[in-house]
Short mmCIF file of C-alpha atoms in Angstrom, two decimals:
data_model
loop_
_atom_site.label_atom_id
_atom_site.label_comp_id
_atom_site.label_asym_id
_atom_site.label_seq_id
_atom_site.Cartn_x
_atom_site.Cartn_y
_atom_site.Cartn_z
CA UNK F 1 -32.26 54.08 53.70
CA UNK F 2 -32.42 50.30 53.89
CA UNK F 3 -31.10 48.13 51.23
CA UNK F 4 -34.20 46.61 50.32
CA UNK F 5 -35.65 50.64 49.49
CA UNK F 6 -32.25 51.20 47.41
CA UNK F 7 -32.83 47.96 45.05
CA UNK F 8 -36.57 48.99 45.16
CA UNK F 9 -35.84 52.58 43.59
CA UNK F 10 -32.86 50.64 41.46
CA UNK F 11 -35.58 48.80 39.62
CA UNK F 12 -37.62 52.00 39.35
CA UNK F 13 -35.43 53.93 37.99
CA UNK F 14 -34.64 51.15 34.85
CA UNK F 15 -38.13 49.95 34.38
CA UNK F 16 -39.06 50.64 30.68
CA UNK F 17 -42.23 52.41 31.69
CA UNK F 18 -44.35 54.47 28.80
CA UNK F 19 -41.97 52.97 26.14
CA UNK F 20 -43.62 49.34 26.66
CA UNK F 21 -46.87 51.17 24.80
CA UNK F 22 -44.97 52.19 21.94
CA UNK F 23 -43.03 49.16 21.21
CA UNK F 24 -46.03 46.46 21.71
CA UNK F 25 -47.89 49.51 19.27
CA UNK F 26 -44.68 49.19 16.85
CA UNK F 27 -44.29 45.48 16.88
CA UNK F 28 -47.84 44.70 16.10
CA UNK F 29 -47.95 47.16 13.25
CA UNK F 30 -44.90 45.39 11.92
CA UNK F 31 -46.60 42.09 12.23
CA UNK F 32 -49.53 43.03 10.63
CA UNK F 33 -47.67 44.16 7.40
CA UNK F 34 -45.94 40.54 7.06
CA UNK F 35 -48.95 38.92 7.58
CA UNK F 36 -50.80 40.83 4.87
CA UNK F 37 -47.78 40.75 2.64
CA UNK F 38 -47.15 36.84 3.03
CA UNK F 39 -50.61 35.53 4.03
CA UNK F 40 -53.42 37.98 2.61
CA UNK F 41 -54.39 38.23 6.63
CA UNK F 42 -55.33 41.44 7.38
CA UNK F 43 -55.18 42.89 11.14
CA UNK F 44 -53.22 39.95 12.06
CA UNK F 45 -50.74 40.14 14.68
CA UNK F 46 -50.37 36.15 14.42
CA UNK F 47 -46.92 33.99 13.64
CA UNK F 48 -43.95 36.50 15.26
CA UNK F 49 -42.01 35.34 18.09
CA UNK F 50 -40.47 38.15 20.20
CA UNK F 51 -37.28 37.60 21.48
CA UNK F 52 -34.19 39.52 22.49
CA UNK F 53 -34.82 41.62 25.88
CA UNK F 54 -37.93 43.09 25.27
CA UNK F 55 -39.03 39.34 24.80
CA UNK F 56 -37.74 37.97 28.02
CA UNK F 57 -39.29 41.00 29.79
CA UNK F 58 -35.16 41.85 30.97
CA UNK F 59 -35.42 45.52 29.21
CA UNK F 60 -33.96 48.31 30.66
CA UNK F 61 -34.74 52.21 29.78
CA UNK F 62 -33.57 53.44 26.74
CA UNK F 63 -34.18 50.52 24.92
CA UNK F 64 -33.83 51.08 21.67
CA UNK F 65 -34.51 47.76 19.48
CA UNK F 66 -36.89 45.29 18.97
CA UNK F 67 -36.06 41.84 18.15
CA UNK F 68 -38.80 40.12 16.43
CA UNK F 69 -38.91 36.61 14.74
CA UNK F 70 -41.27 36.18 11.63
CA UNK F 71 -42.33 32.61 11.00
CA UNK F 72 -42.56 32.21 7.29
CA UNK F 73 -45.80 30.21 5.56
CA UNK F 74 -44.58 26.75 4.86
CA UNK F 75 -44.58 26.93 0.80
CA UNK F 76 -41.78 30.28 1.44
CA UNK F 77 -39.08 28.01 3.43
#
């Protein structure tokens, strides 16, 4: 096996893979809540910043958090 076909299955074998559907799924549900809750938006998935690995697309598998950054309406900060 050449080393190019060992790094290939490497990545493979740590790419999130189904989990990416569940966590975009989970991360816009969240964001919806704040929005309602802070700026009477429903259905919005608006003002969140993702950040942490899942952000910076460096997520392994078995990730297990979501970092997420809410941005506040002015008149709360």
């Amino acid at each position: 096996m050449e080393t190019s076909e060992i790094f290939d299955t490497l990545l493979k074998n740590l790419k999130v893979g189904d989990t990416s559907e569940s966590v975009a799924a989970r991360r816009d549900e969240i964001t919806k809540v704040l929005n309602k809750d802070f700026r009477s938006k429903d259905g919005s998935t608006e003002h969140r910043l993702m950040i942490g690995s899942y952000g910076r697309h460096t997520a392994i598998k078995g990730v297990s958090d979501l970092d997420l950054i809410y941005i506040l309406p002015a008149s709360l900060r």
